[in-house]
JSON list of N, CA and C in Angstrom, two decimals:
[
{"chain": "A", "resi": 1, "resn": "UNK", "atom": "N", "xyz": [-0.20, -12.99, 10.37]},
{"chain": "A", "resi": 1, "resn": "UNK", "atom": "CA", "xyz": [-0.60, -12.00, 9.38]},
{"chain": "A", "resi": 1, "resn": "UNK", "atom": "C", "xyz": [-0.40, -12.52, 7.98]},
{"chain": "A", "resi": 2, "resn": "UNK", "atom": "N", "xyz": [-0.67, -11.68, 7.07]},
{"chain": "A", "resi": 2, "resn": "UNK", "atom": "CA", "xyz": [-0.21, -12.01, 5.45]},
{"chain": "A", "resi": 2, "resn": "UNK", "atom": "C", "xyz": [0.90, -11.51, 5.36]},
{"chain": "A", "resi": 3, "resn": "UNK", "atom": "N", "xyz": [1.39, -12.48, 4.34]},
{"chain": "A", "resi": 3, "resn": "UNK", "atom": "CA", "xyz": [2.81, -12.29, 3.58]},
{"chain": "A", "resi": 3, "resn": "UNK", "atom": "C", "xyz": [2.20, -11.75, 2.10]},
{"chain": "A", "resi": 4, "resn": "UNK", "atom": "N", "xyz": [3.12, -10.84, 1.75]},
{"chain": "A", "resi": 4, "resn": "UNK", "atom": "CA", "xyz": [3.04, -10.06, 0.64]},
{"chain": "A", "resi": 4, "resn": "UNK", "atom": "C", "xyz": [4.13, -10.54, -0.68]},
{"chain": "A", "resi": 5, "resn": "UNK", "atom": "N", "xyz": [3.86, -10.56, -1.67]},
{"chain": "A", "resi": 5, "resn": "UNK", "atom": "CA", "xyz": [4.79, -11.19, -2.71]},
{"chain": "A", "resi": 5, "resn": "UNK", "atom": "C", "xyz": [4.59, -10.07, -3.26]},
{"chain": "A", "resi": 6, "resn": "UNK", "atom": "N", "xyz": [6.19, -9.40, -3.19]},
{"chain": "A", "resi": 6, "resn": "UNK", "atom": "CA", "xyz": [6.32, -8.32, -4.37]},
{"chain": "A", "resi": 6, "resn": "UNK", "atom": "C", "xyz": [7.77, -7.72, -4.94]},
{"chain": "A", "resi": 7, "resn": "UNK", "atom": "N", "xyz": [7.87, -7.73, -5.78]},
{"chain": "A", "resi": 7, "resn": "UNK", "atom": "CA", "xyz": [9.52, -7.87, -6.21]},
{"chain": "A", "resi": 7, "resn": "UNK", "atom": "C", "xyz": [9.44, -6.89, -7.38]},
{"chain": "A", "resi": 8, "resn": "UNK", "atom": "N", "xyz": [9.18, -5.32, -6.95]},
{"chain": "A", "resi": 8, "resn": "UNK", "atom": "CA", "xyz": [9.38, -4.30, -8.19]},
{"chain": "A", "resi": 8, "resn": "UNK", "atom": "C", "xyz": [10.23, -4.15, -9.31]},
{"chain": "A", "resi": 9, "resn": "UNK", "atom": "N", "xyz": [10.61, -3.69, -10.12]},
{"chain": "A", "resi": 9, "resn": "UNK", "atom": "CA", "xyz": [11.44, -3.32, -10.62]},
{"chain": "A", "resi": 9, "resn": "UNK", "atom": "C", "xyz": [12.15, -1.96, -9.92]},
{"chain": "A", "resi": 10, "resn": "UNK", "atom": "N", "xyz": [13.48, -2.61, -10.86]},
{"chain": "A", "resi": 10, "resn": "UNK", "atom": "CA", "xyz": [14.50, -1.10, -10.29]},
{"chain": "A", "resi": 10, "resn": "UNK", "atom": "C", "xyz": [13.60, 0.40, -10.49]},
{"chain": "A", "resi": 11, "resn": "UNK", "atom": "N", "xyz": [13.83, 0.96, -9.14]},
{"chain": "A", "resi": 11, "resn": "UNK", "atom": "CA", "xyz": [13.39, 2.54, -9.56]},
{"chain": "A", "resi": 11, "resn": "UNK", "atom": "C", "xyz": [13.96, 3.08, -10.89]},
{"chain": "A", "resi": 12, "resn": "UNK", "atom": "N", "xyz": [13.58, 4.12, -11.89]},
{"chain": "A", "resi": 12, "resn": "UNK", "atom": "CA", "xyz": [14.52, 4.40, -12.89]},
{"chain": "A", "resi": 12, "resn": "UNK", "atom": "C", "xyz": [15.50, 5.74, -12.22]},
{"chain": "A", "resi": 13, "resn": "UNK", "atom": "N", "xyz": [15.50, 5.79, -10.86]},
{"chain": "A", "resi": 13, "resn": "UNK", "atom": "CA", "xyz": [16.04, 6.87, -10.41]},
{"chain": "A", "resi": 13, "resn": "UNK", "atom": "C", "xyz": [17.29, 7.05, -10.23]},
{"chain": "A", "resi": 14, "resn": "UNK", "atom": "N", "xyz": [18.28, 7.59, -10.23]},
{"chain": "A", "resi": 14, "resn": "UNK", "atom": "CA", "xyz": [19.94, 7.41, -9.72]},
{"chain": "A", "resi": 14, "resn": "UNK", "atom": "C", "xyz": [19.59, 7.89, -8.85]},
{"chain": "A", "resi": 15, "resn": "UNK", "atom": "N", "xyz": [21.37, 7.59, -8.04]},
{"chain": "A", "resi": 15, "resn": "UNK", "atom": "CA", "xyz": [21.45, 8.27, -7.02]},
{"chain": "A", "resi": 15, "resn": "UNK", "atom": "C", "xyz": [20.52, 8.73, -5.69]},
{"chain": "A", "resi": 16, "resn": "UNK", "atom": "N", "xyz": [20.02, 7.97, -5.80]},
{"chain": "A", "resi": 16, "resn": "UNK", "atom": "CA", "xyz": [18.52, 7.47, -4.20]},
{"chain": "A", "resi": 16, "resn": "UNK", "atom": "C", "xyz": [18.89, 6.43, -3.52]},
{"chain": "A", "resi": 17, "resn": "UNK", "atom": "N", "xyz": [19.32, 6.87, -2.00]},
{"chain": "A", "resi": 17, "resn": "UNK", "atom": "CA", "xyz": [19.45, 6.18, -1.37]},
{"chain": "A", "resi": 17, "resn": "UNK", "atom": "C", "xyz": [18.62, 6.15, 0.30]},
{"chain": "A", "resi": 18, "resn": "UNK", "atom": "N", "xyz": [17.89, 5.57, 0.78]},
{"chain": "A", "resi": 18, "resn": "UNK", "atom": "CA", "xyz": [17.11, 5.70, 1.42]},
{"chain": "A", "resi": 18, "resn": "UNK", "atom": "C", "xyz": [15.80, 4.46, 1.54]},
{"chain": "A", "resi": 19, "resn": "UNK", "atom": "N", "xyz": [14.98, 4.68, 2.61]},
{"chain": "A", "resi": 19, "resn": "UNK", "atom": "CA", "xyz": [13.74, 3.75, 2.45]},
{"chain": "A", "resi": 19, "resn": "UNK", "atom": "C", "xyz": [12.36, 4.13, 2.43]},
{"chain": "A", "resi": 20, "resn": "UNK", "atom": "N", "xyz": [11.70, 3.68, 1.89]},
{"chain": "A", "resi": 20, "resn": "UNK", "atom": "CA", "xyz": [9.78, 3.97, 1.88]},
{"chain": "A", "resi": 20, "resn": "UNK", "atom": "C", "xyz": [9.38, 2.79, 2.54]},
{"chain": "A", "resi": 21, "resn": "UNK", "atom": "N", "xyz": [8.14, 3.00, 3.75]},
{"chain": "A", "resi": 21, "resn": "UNK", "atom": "CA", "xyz": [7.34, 2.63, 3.83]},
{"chain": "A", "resi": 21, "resn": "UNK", "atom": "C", "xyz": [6.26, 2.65, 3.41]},
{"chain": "A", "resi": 22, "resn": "UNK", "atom": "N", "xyz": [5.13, 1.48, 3.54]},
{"chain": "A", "resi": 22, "resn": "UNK", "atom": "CA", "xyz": [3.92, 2.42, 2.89]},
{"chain": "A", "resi": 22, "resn": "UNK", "atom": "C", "xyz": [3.20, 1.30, 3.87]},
{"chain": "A", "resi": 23, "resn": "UNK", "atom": "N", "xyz": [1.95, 1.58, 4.41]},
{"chain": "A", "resi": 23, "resn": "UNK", "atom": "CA", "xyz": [0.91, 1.05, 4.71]},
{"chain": "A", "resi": 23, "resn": "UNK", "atom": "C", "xyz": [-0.03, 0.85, 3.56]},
{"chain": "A", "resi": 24, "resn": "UNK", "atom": "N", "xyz": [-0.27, -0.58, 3.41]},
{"chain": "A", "resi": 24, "resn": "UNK", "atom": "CA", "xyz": [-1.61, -0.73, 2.61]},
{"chain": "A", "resi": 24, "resn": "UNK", "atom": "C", "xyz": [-2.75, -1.28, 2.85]},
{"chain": "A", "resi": 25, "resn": "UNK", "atom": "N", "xyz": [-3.72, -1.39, 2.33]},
{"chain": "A", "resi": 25, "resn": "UNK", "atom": "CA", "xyz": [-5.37, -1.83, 2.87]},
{"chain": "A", "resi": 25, "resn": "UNK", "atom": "C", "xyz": [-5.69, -2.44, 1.73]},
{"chain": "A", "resi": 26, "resn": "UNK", "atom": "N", "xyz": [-5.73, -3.81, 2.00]},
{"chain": "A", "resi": 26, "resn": "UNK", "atom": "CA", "xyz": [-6.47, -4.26, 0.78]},
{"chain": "A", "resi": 26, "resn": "UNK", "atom": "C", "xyz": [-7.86, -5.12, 0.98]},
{"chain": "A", "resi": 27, "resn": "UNK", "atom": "N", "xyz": [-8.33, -5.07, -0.03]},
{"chain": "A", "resi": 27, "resn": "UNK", "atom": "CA", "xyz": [-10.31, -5.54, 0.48]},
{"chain": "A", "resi": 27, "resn": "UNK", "atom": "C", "xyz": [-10.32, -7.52, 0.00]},
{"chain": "A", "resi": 28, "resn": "UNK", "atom": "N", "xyz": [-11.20, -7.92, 0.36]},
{"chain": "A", "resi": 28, "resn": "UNK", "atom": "CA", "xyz": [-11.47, -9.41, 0.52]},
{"chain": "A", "resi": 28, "resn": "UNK", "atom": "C", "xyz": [-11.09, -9.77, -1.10]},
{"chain": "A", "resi": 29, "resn": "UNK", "atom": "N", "xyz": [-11.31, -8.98, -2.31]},
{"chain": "A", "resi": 29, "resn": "UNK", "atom": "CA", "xyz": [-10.48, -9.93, -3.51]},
{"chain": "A", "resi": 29, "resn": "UNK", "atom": "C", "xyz": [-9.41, -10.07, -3.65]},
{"chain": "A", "resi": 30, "resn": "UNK", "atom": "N", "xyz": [-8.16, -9.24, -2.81]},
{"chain": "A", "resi": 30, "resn": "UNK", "atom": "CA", "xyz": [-7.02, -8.86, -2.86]},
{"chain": "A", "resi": 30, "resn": "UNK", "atom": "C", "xyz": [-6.98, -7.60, -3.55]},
{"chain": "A", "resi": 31, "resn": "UNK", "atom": "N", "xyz": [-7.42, -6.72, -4.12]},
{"chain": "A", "resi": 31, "resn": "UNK", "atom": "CA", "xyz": [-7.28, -5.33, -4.62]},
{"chain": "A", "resi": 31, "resn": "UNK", "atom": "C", "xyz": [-6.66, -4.97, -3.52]},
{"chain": "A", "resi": 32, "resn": "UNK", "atom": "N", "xyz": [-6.16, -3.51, -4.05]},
{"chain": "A", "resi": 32, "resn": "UNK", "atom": "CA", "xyz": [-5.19, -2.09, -2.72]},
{"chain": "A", "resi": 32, "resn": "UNK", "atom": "C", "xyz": [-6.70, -1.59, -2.77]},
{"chain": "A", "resi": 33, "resn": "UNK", "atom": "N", "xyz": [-6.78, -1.32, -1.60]},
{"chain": "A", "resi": 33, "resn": "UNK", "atom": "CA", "xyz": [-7.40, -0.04, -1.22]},
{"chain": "A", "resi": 33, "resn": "UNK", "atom": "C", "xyz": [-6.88, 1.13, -0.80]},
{"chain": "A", "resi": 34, "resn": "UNK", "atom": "N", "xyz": [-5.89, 1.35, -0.22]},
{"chain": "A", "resi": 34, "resn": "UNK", "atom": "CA", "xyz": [-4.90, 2.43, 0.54]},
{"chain": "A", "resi": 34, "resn": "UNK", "atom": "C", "xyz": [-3.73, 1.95, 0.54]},
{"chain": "A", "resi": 35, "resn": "UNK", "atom": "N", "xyz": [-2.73, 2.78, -0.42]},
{"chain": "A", "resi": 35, "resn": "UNK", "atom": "CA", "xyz": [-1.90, 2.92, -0.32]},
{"chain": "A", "resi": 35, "resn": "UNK", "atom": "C", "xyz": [-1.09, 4.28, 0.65]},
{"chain": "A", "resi": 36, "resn": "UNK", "atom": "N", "xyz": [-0.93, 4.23, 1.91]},
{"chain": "A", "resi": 36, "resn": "UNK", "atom": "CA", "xyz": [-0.34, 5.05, 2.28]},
{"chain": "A", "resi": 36, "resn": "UNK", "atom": "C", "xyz": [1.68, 5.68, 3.14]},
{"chain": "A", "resi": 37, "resn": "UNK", "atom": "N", "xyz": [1.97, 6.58, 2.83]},
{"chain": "A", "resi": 37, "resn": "UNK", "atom": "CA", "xyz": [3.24, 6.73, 3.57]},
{"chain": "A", "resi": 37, "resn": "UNK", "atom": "C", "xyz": [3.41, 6.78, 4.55]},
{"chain": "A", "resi": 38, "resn": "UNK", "atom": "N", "xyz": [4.40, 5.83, 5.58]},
{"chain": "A", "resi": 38, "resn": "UNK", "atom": "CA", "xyz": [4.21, 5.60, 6.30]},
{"chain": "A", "resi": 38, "resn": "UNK", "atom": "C", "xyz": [5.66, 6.99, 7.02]},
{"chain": "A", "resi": 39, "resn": "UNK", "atom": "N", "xyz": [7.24, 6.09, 5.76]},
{"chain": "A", "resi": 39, "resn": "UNK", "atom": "CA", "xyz": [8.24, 6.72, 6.63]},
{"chain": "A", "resi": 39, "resn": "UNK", "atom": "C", "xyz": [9.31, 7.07, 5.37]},
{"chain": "A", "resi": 40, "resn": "UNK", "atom": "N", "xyz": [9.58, 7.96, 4.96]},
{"chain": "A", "resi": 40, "resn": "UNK", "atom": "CA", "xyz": [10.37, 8.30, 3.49]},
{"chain": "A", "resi": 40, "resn": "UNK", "atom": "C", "xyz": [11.25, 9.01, 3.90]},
{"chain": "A", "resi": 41, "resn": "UNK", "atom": "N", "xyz": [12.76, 8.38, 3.24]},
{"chain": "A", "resi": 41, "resn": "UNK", "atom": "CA", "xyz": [13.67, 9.99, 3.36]},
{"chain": "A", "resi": 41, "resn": "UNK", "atom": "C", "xyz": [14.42, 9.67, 2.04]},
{"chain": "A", "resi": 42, "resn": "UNK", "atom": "N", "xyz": [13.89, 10.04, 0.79]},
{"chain": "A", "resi": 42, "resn": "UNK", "atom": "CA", "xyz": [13.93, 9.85, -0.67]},
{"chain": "A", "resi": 42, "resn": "UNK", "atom": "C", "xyz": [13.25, 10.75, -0.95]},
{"chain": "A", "resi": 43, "resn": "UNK", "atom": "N", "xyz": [13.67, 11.33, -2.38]},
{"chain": "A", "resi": 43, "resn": "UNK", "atom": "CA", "xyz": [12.58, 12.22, -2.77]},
{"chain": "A", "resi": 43, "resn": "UNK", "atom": "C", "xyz": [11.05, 11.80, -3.16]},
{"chain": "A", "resi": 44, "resn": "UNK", "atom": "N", "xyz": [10.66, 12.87, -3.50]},
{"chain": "A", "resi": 44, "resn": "UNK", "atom": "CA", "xyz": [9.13, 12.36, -3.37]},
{"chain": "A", "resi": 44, "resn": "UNK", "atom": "C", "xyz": [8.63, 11.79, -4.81]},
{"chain": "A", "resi": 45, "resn": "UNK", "atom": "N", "xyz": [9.43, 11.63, -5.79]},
{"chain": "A", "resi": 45, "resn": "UNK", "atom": "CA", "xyz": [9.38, 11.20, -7.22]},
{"chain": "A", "resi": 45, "resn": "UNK", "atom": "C", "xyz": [9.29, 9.82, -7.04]},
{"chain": "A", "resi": 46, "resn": "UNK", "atom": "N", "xyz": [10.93, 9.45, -6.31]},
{"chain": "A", "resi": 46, "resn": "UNK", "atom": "CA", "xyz": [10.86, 8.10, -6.33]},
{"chain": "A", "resi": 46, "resn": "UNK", "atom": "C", "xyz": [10.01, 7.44, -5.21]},
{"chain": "A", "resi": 47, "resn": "UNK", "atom": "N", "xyz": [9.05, 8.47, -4.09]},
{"chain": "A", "resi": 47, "resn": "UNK", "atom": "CA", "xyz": [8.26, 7.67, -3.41]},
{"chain": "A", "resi": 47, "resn": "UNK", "atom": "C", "xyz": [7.13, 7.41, -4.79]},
{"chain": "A", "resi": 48, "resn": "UNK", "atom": "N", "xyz": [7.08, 8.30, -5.25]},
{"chain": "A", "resi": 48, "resn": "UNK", "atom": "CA", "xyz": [5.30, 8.44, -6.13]},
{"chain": "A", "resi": 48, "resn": "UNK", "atom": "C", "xyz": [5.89, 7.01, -7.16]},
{"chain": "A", "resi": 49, "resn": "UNK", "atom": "N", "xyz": [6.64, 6.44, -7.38]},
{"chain": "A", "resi": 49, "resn": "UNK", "atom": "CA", "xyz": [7.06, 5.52, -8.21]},
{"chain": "A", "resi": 49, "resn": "UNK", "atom": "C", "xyz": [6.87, 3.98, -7.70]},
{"chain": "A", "resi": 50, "resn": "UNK", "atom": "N", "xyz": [7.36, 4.06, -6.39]},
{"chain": "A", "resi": 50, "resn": "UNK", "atom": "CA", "xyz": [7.53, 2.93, -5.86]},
{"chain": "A", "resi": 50, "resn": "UNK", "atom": "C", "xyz": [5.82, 3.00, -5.75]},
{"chain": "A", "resi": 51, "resn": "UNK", "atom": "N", "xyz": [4.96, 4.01, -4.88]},
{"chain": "A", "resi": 51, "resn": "UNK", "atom": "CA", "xyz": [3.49, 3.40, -4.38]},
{"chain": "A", "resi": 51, "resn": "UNK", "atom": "C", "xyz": [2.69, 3.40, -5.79]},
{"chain": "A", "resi": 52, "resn": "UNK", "atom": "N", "xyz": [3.05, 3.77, -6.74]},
{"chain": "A", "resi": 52, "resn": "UNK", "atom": "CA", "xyz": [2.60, 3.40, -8.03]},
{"chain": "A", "resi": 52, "resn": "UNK", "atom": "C", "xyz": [2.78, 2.13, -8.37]},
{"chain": "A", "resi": 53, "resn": "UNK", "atom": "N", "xyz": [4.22, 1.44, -7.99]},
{"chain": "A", "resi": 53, "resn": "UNK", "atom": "CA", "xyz": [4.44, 0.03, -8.66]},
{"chain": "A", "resi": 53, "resn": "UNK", "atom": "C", "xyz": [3.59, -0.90, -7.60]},
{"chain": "A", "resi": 54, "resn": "UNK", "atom": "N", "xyz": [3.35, -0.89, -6.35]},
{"chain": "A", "resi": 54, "resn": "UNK", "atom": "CA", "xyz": [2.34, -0.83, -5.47]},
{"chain": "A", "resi": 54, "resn": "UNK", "atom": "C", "xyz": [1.15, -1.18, -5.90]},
{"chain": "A", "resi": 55, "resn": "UNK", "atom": "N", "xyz": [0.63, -0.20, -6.53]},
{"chain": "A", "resi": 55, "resn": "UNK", "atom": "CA", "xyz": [-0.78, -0.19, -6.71]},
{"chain": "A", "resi": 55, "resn": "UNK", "atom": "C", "xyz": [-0.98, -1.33, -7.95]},
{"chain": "A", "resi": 56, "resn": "UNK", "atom": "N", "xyz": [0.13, -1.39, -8.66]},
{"chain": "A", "resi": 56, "resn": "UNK", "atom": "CA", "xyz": [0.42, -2.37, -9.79]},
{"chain": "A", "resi": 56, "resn": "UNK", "atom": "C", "xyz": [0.26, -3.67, -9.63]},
{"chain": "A", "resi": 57, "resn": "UNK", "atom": "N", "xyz": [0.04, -4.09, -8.14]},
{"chain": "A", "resi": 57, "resn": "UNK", "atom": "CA", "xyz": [0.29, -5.48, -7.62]},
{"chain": "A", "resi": 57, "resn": "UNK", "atom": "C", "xyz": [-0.30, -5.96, -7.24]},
{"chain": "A", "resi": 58, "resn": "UNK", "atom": "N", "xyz": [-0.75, -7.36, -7.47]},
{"chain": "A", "resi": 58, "resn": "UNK", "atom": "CA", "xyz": [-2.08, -7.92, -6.97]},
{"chain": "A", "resi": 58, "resn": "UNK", "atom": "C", "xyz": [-1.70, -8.46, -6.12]},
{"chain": "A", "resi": 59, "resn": "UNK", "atom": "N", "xyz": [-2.48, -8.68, -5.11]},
{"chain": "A", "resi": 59, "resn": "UNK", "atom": "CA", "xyz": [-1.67, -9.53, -3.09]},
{"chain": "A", "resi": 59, "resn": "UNK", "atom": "C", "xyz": [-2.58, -10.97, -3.91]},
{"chain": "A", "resi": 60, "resn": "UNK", "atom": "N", "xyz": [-1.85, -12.03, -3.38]},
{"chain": "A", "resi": 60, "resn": "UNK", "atom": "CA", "xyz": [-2.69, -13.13, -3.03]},
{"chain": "A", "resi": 60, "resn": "UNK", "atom": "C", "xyz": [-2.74, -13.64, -1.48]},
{"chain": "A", "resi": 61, "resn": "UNK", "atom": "N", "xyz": [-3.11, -14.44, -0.83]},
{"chain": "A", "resi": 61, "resn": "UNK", "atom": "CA", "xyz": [-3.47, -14.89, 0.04]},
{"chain": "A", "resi": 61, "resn": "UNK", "atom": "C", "xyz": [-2.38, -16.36, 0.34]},
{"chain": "A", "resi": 62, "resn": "UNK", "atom": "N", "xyz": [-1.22, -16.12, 1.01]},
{"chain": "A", "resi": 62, "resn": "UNK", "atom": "CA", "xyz": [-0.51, -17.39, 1.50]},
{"chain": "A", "resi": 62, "resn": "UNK", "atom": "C", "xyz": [-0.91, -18.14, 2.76]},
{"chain": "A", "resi": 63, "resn": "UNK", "atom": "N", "xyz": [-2.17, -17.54, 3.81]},
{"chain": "A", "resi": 63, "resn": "UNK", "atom": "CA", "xyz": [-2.30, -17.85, 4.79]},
{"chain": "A", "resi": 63, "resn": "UNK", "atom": "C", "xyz": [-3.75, -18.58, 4.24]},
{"chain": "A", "resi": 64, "resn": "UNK", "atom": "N", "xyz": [-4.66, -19.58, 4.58]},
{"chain": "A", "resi": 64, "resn": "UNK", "atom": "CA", "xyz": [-5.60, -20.42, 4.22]},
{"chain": "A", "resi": 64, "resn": "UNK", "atom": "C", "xyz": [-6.45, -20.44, 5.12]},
{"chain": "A", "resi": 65, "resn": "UNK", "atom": "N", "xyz": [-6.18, -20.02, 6.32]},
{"chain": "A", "resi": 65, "resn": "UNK", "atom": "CA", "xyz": [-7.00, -19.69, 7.73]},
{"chain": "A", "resi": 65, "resn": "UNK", "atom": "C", "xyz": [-7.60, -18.36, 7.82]},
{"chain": "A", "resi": 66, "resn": "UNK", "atom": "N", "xyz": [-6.90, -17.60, 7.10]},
{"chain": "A", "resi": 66, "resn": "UNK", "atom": "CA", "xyz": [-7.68, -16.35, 6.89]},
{"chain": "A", "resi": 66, "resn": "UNK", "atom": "C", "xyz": [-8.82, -15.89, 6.53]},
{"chain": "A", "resi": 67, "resn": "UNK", "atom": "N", "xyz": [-10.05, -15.55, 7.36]},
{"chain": "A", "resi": 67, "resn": "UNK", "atom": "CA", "xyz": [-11.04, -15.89, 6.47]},
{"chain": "A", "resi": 67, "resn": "UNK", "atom": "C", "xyz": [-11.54, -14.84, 5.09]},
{"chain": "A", "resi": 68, "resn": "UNK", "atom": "N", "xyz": [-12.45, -15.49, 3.78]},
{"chain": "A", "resi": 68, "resn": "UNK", "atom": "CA", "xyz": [-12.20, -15.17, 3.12]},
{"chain": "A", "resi": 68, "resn": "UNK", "atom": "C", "xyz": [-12.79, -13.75, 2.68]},
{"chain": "A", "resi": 69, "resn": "UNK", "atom": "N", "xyz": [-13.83, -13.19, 4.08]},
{"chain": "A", "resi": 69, "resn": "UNK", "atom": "CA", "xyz": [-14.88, -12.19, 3.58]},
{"chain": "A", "resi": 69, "resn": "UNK", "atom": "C", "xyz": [-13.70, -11.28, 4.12]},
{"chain": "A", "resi": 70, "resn": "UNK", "atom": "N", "xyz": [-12.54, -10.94, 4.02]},
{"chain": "A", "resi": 70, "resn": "UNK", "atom": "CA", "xyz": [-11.79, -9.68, 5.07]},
{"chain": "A", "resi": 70, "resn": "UNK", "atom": "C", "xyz": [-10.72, -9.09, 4.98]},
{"chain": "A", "resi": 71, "resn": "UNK", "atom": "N", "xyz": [-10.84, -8.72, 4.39]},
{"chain": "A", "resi": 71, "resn": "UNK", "atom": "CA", "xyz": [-9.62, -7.76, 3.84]},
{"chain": "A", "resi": 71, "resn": "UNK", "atom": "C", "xyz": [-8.26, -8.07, 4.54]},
{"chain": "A", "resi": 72, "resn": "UNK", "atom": "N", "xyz": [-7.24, -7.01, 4.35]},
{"chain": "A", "resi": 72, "resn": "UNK", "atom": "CA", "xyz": [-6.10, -6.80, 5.49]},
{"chain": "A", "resi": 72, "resn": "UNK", "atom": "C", "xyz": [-5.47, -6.02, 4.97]},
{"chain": "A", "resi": 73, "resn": "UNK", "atom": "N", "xyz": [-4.38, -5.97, 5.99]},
{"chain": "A", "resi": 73, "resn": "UNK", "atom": "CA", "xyz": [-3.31, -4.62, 5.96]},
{"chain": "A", "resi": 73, "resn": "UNK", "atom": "C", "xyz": [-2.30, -5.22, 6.34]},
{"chain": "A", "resi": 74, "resn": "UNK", "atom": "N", "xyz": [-1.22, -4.18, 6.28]},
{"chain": "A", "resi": 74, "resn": "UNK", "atom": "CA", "xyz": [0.37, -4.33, 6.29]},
{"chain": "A", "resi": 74, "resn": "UNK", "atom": "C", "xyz": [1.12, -3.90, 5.96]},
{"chain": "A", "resi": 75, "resn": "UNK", "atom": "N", "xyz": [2.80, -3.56, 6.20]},
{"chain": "A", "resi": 75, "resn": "UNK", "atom": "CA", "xyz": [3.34, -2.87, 5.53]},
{"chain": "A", "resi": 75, "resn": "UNK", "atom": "C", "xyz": [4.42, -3.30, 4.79]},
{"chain": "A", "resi": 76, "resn": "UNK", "atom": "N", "xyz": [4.67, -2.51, 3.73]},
{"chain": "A", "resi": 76, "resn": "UNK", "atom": "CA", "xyz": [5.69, -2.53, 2.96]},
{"chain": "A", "resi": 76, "resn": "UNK", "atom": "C", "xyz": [6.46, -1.83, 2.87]},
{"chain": "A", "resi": 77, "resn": "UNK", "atom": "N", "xyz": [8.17, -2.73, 3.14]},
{"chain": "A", "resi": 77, "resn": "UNK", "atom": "CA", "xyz": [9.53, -1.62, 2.97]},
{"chain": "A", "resi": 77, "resn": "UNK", "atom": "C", "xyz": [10.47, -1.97, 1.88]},
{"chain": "A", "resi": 78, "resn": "UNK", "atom": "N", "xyz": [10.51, -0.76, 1.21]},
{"chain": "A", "resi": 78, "resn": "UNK", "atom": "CA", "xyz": [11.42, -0.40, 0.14]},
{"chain": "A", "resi": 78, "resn": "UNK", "atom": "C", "xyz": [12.82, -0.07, 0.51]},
{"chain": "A", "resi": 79, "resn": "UNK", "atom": "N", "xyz": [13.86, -1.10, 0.30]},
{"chain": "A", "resi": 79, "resn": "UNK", "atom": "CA", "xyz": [15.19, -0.45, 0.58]},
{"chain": "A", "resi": 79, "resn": "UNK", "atom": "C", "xyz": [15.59, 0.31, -0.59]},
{"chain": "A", "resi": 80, "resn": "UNK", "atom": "N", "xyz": [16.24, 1.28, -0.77]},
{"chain": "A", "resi": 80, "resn": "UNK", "atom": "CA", "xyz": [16.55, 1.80, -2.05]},
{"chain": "A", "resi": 80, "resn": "UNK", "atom": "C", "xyz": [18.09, 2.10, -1.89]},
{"chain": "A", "resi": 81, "resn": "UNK", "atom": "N", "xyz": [18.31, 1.76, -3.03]},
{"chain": "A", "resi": 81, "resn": "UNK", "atom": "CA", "xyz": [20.28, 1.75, -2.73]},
{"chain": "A", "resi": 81, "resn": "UNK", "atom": "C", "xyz": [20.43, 2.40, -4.01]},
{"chain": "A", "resi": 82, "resn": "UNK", "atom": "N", "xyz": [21.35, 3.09, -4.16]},
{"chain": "A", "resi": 82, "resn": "UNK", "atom": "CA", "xyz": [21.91, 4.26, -5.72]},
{"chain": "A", "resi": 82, "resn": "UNK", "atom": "C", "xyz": [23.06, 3.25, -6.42]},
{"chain": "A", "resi": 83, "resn": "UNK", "atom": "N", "xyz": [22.66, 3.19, -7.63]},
{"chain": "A", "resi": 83, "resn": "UNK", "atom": "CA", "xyz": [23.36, 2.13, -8.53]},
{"chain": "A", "resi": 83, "resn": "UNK", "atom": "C", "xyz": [24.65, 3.06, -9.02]}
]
């Protein structure tokens, strides 16, 4: 599958501790197409934050065999720990 490069910034949230998943869909340039929730037990602020910083992110392509007309999917997990 693809590997995803993504290294958000800190939520600005305290006191959240918990994880987000999200399923995403992205199309043959690397754009998101779907960002969706997969598995949350955080409030829903700091989910809408994290799939925002998400949508912020451009995927590139680490696999070279992949061909190039085709999108993909995958998921992404957010550990969230309270500072």
């Amino acid at each position: 599958g693809s590997r995803y490069n993504l290294k958000p910034k800190e939520d600005p949230y305290e006191n959240e501790t918990g994880k987000v998943v999200f399923r995403i869909g992205i199309d043959a340039d690397g754009n998101i197409e779907s960002v969706q929730v997969v598995e949350s037990n955080v409030s829903p602020q700091v989910v809408k934050w994290y799939r925002d910083e998400v949508y912020k992110t451009s995927f590139s392509r680490t696999s070279a065999s992949t061909p190039s007309d085709k999108g993909a999917s995958g998921t992404i997990t957010f550990i969230i720990r309270s500072r």
